[in-house]
mmCIF file of C-alpha atoms and ligand atoms in Angstrom:
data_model
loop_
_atom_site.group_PDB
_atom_site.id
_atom_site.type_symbol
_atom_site.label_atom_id
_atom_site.label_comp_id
_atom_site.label_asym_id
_atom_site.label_seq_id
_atom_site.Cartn_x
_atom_site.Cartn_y
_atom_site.Cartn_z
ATOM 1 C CA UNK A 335 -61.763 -87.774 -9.214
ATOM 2 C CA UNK A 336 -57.993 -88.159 -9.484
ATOM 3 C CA UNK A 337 -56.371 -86.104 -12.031
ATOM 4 C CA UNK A 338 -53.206 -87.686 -13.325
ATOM 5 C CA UNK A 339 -50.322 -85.686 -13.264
ATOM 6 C CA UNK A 340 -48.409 -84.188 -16.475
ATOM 7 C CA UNK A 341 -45.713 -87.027 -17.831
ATOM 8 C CA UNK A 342 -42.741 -86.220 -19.190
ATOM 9 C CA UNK A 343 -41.512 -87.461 -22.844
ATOM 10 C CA UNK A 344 -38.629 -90.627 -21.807
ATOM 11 C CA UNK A 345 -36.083 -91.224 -23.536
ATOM 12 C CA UNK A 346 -36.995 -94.757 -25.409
ATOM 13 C CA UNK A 347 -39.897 -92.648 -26.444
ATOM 14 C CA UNK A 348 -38.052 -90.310 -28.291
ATOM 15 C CA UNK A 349 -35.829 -93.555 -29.409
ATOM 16 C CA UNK A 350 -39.157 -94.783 -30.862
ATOM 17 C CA UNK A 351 -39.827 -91.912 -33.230
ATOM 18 C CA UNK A 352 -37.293 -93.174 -35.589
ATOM 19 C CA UNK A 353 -38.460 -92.570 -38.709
ATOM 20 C CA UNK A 354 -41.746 -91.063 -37.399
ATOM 21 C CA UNK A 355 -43.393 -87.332 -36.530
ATOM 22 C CA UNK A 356 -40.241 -85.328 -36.231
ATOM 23 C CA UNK A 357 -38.784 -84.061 -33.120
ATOM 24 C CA UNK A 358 -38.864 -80.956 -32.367
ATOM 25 C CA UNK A 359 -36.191 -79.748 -29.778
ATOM 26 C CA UNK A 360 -34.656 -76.745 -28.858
ATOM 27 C CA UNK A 361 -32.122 -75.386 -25.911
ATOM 28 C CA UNK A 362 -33.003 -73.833 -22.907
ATOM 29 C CA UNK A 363 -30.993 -72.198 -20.021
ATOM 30 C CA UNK A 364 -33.571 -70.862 -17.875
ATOM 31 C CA UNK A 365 -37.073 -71.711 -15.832
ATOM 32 C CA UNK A 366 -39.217 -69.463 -17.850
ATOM 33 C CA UNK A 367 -38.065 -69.990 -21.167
ATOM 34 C CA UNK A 368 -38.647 -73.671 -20.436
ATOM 35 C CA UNK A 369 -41.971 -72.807 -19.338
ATOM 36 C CA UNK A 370 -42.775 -70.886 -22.797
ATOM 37 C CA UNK A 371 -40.914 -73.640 -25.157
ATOM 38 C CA UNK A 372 -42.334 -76.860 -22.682
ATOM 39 C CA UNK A 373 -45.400 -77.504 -24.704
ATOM 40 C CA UNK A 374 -43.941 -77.313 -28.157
ATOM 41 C CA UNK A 375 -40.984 -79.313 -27.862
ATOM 42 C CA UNK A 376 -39.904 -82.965 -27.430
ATOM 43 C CA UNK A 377 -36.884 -82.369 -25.422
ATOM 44 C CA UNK A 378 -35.196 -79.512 -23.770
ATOM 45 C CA UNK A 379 -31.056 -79.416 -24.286
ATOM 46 C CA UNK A 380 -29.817 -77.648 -21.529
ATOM 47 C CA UNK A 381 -26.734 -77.207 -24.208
ATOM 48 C CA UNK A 382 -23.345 -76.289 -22.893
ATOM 49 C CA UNK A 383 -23.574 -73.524 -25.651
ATOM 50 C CA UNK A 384 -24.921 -71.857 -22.781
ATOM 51 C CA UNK A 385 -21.240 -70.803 -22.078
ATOM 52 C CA UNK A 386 -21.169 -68.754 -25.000
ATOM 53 C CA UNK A 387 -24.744 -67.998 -25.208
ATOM 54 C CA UNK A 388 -25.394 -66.588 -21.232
ATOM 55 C CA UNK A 389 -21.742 -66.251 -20.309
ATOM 56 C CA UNK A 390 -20.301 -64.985 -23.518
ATOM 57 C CA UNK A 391 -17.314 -67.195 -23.607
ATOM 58 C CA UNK A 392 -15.600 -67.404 -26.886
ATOM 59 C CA UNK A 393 -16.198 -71.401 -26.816
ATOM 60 C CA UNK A 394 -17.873 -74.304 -24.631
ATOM 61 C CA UNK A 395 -14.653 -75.427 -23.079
ATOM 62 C CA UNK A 396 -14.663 -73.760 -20.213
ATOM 63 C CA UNK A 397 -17.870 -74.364 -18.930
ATOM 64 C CA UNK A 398 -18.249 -76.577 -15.723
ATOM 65 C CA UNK A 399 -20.257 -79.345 -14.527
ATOM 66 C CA UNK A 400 -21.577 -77.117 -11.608
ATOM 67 C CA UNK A 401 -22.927 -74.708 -14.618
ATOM 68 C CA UNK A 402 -24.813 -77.458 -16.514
ATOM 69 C CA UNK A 403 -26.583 -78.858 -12.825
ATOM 70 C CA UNK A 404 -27.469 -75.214 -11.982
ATOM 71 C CA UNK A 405 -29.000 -74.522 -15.221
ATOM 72 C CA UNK A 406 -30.604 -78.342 -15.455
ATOM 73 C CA UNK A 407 -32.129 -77.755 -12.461
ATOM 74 C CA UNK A 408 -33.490 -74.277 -13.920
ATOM 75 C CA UNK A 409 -35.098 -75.859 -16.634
ATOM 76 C CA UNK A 410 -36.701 -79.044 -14.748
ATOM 77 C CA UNK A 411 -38.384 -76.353 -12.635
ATOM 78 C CA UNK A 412 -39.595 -74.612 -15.745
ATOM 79 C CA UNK A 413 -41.094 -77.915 -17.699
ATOM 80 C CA UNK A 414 -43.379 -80.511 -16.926
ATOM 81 C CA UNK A 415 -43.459 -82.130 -20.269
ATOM 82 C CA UNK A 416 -40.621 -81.968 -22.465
ATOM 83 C CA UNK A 417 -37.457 -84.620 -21.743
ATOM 84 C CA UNK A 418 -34.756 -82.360 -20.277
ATOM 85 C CA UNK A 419 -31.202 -83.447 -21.586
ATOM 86 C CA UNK A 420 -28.074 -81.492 -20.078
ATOM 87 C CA UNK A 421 -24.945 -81.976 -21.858
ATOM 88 C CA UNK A 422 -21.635 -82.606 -19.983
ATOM 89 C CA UNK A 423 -19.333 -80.743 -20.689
ATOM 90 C CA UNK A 424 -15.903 -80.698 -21.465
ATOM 91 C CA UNK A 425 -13.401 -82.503 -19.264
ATOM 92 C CA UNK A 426 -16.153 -83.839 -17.491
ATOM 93 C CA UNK A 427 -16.247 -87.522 -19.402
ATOM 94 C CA UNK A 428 -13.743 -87.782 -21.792
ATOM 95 C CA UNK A 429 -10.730 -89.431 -19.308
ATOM 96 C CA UNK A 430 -12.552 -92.285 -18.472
ATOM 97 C CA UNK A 431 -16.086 -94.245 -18.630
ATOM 98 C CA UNK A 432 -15.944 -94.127 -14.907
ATOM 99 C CA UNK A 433 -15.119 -90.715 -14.299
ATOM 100 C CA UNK A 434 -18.229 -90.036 -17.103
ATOM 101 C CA UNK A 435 -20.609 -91.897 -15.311
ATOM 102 C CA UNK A 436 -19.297 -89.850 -11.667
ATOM 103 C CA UNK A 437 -20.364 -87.105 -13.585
ATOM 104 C CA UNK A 438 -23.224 -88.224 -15.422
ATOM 105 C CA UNK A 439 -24.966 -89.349 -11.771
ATOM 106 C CA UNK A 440 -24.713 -86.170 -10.462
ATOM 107 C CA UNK A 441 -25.853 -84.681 -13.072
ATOM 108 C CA UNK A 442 -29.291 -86.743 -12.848
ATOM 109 C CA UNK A 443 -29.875 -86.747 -9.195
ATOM 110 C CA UNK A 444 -29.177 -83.273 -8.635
ATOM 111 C CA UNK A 445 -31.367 -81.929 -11.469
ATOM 112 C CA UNK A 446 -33.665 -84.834 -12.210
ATOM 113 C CA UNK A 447 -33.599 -84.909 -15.961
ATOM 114 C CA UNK A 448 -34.014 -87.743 -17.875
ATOM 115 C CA UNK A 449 -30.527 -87.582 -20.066
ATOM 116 C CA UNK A 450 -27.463 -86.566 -20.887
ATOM 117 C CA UNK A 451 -25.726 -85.606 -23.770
ATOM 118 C CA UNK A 452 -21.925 -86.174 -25.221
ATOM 119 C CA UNK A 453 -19.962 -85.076 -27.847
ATOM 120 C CA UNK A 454 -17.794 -87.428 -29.805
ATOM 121 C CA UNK A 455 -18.024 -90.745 -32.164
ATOM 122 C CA UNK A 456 -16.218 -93.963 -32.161
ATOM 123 C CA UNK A 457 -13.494 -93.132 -29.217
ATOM 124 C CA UNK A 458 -16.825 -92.502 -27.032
ATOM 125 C CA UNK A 459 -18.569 -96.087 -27.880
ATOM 126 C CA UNK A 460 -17.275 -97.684 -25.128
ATOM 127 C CA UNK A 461 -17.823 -94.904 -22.769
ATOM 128 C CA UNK A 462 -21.683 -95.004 -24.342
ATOM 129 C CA UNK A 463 -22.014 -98.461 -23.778
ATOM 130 C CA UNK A 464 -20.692 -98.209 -19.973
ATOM 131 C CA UNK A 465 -23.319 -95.371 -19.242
ATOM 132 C CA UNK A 466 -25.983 -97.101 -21.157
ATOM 133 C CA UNK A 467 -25.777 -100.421 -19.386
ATOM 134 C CA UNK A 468 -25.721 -98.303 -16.318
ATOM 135 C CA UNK A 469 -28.962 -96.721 -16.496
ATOM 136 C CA UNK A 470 -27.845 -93.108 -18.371
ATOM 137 C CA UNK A 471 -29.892 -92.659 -20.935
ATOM 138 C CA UNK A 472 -26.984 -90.886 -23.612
ATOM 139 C CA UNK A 473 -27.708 -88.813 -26.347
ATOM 140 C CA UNK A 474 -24.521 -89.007 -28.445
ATOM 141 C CA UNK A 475 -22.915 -85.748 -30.648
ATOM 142 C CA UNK A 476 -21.340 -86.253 -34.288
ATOM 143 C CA UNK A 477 -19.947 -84.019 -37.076
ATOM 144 C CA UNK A 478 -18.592 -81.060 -35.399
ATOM 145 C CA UNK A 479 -18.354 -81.363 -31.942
ATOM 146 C CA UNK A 480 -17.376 -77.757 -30.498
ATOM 147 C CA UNK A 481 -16.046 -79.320 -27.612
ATOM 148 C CA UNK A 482 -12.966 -80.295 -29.701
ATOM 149 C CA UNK A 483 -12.896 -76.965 -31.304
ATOM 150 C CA UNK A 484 -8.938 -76.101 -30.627
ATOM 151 C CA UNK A 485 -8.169 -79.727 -31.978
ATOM 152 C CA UNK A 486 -10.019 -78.820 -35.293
ATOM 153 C CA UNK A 487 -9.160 -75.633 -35.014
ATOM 154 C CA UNK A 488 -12.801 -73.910 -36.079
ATOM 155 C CA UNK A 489 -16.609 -74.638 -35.921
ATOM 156 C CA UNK A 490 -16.558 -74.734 -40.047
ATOM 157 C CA UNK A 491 -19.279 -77.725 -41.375
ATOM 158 C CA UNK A 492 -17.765 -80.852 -42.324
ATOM 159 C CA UNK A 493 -18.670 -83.612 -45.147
ATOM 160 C CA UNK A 494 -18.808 -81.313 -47.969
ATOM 161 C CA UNK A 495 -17.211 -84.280 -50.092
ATOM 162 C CA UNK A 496 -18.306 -88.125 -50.204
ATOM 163 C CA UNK A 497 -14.898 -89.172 -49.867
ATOM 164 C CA UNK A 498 -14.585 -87.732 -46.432
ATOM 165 C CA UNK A 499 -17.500 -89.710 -45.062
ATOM 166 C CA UNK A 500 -16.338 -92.658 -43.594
ATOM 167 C CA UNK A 501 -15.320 -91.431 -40.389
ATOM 168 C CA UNK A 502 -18.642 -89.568 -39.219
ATOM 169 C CA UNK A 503 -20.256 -92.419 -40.466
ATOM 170 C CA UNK A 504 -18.098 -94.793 -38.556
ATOM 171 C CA UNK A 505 -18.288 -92.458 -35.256
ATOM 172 C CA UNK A 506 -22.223 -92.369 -35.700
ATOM 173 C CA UNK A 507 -22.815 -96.613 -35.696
ATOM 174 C CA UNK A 508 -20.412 -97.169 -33.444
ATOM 175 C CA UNK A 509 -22.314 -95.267 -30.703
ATOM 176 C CA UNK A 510 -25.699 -95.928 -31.829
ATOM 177 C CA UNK A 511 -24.519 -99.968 -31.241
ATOM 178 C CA UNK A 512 -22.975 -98.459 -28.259
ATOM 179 C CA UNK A 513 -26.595 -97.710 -26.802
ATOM 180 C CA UNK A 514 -27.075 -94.169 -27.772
ATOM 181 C CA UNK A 515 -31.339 -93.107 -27.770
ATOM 182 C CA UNK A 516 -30.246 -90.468 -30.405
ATOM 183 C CA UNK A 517 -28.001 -88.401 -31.825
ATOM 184 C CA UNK A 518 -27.180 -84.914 -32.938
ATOM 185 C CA UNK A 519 -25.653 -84.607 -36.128
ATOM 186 C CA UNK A 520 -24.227 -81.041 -36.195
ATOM 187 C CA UNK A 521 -22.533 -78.857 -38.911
ATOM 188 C CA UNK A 522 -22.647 -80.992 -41.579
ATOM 189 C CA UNK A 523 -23.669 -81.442 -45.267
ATOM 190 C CA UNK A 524 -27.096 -82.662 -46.287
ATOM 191 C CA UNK A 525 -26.121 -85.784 -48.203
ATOM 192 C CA UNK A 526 -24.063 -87.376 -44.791
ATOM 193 C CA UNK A 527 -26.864 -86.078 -42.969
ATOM 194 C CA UNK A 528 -29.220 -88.329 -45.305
ATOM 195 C CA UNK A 529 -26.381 -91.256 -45.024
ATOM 196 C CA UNK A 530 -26.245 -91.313 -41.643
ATOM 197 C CA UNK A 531 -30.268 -90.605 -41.093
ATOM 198 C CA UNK A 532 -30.064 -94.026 -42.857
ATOM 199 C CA UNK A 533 -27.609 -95.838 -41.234
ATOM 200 C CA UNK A 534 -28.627 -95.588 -38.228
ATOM 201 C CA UNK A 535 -31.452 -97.102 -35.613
ATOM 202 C CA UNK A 536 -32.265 -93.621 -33.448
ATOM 203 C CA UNK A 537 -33.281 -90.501 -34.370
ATOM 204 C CA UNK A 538 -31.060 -88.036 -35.531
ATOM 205 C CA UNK A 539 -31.548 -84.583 -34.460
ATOM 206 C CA UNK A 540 -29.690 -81.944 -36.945
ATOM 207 C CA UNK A 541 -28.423 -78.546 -36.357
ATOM 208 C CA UNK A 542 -26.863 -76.906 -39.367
ATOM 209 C CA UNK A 543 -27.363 -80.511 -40.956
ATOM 210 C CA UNK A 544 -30.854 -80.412 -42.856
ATOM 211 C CA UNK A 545 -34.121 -81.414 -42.916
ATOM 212 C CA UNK A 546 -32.588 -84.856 -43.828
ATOM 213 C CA UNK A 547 -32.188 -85.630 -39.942
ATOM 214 C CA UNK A 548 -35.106 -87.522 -37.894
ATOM 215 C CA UNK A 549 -35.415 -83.842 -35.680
ATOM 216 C CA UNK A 550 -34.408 -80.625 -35.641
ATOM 217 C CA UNK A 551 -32.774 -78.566 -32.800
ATOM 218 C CA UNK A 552 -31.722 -75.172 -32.906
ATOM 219 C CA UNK A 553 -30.361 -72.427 -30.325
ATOM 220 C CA UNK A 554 -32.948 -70.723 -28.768
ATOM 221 C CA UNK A 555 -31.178 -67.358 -28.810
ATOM 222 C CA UNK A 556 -29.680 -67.580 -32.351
ATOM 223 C CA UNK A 557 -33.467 -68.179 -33.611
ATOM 224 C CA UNK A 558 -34.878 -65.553 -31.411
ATOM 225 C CA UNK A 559 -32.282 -63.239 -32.882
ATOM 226 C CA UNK A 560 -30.993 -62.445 -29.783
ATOM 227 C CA UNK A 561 -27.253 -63.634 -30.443
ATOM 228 C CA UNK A 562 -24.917 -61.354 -31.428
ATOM 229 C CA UNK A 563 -23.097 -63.850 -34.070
ATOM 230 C CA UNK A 564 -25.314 -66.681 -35.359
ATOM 231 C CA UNK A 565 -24.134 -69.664 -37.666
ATOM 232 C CA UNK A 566 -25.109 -69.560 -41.567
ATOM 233 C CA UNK A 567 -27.613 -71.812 -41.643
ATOM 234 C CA UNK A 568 -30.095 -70.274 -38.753
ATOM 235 C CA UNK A 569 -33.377 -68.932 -39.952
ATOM 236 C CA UNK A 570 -34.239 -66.515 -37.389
ATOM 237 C CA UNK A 571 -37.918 -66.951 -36.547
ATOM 238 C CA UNK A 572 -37.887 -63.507 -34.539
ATOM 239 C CA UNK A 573 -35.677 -60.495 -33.602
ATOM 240 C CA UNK A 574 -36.155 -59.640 -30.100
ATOM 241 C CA UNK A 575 -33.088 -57.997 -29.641
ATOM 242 C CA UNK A 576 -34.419 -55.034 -31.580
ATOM 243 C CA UNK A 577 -37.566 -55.476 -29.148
ATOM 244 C CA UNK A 578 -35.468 -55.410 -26.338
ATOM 245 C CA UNK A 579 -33.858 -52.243 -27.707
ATOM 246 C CA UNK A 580 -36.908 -50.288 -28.256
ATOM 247 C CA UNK A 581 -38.802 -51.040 -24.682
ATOM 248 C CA UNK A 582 -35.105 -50.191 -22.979
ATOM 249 C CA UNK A 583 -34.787 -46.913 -24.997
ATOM 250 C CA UNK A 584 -38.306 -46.008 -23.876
ATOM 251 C CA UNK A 585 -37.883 -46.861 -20.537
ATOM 252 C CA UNK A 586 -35.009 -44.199 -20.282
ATOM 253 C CA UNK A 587 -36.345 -41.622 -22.254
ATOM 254 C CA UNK A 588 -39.173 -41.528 -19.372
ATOM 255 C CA UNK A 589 -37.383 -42.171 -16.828
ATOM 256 C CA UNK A 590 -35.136 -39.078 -17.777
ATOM 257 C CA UNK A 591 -37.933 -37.096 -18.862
ATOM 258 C CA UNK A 592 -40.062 -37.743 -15.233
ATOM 259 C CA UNK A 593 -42.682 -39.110 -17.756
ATOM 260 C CA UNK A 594 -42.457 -42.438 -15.758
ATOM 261 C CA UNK A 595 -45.529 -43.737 -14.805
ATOM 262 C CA UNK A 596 -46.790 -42.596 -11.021
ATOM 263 C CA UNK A 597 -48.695 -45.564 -8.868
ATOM 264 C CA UNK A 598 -52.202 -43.916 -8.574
ATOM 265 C CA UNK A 599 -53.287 -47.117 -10.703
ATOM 266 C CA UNK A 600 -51.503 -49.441 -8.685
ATOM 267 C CA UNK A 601 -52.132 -48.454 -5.039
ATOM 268 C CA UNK A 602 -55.274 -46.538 -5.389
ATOM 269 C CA UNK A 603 -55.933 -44.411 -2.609
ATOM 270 C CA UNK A 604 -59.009 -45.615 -0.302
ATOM 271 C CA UNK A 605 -61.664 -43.777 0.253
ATOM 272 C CA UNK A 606 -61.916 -42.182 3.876
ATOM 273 C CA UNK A 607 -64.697 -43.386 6.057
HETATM 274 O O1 KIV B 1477 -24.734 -76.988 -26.574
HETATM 275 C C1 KIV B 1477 -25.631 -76.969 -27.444
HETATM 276 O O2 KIV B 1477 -26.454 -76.054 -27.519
HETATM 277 C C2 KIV B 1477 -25.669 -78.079 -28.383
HETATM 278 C C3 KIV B 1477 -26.508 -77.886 -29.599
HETATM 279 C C4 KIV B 1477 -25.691 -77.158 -30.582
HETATM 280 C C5 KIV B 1477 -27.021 -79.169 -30.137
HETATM 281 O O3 KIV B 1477 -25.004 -79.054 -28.200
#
């Protein structure tokens, strides 16, 4: 009897949800939160926000390409189901479509996932298409893109008014035509989110964009209640920082008290002969 080994979720099978179940995704940093999430999710984004989340940098910027592989490679250890997608971040794509796909190879060889992900709309198409043709599966990244947050100047949500919609719907076909599998749509307001939902071939994954979107990813963290400073539109689903609290307050008080537990359970003496 041969038993046939767990496959993981590719990434023209996520393409071919379009307007199908809804994907769930959410981001993970580490091999055992990939293990708990792995058979609940789609995909995995090993999300640069792991700068801020695990690092507690102030934004994504400065995280490096040696971050993302280490933590890629974390969370391919962790999974056996779920697509893993790492994001590249900052400075690592952006000069030119060859130095993104230098990058984007060594991010899957040296963690094995099965995409990446980039920020940015129209200016990125080409770069996209390059990857694309290359054999890089590319998730693409539209609305606010924190990447670019000292151009913009803040992470606040964007589309609020139809007359501003032409550019993120612009950015959004250009790299879906481009070659994109998906997209997130991040940050903004529910009616683009519906536009663009429409507009476009792939599946679009929101965060802080609605239930209009194909998917829905979220910070792992943020919904765990774990971050310190979570966006508006989270619904926290626990509060384990409070859980965390308790069990380390306890864990004190014994210790301090010489109430913690002996070993007599543990090692249990044996019996002499
Ligand atoms: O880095 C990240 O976690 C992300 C999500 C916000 C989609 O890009």
């Amino acid at each position: 009897m041969s038993i046939e080994p767990t496959r993981r979720i590719t990434a023209p099978e996520l393409r071919a949800r379009k307007g199908k179940e809804p994907i769930v995704a959410l981001t993970s940093y580490h091999a055992h939160t990939a293990r708990i999430l792995d058979p609940y999710v789609d995909f995995l984004l090993v999300g640069d926000s792991l700068g801020m989340v695990m690092h507690g940098l102030e934004t994504t910027v400065p995280v490096t390409l040696e971050m993302m592989i280490l933590q890629g490679h974390a969370v391919m250890r962790g999974s056996q189901r779920a697509l893993v997608v790492v994001d590249m971040p900052f400075g690592s794509y952006e000069a030119s479509k060859e130095d993104a796909f230098r990058s984007a190879a060594r991010v899957l060889k040296e963690t094995g996932c099965g995409a990446i992900k980039l920020e940015g709309g129209a200016k990125m198409a080409e770069t996209v298409r390059f990857l694309s043709e290359r054999g890089v599966p590319v998730m693409g990244h539209v609305g606010l893109t924190p990447q670019a947050v000292n151009a913009l100047g803040s992470f606040k949500a964007l589309g609020r008014e139809e007359k501003d919609w032409a550019p993120f719907l612009e950015d959004a076909r250009a790299i879906a035509e481009a070659g994109a599998f998906s997209m997130v749509i991040e940050a903004v307001a529910e009616p683009l989110a519906k536009r663009i939902t429409e507009a476009v071939p792939i599946p679009t994954i929101g965060i802080g964009a609605s239930p209009a979107c194909d998917g829905q990813i979220l910070v792992l963290e943020d919904m765990l209640g774990l971050s310190p400073r979570v966006p508006k539109f989270v619904k926290k689903y626990g509060e384990l920082a409070g859980g965390i609290e308790a069990a380390v307050k306890e864990y004190a008080r014994e210790v301090r008290n010489r109430e913690f537990p002996g070993l007599a359970n543990v090692y249990p003496l044996k019996a002499k002969a």
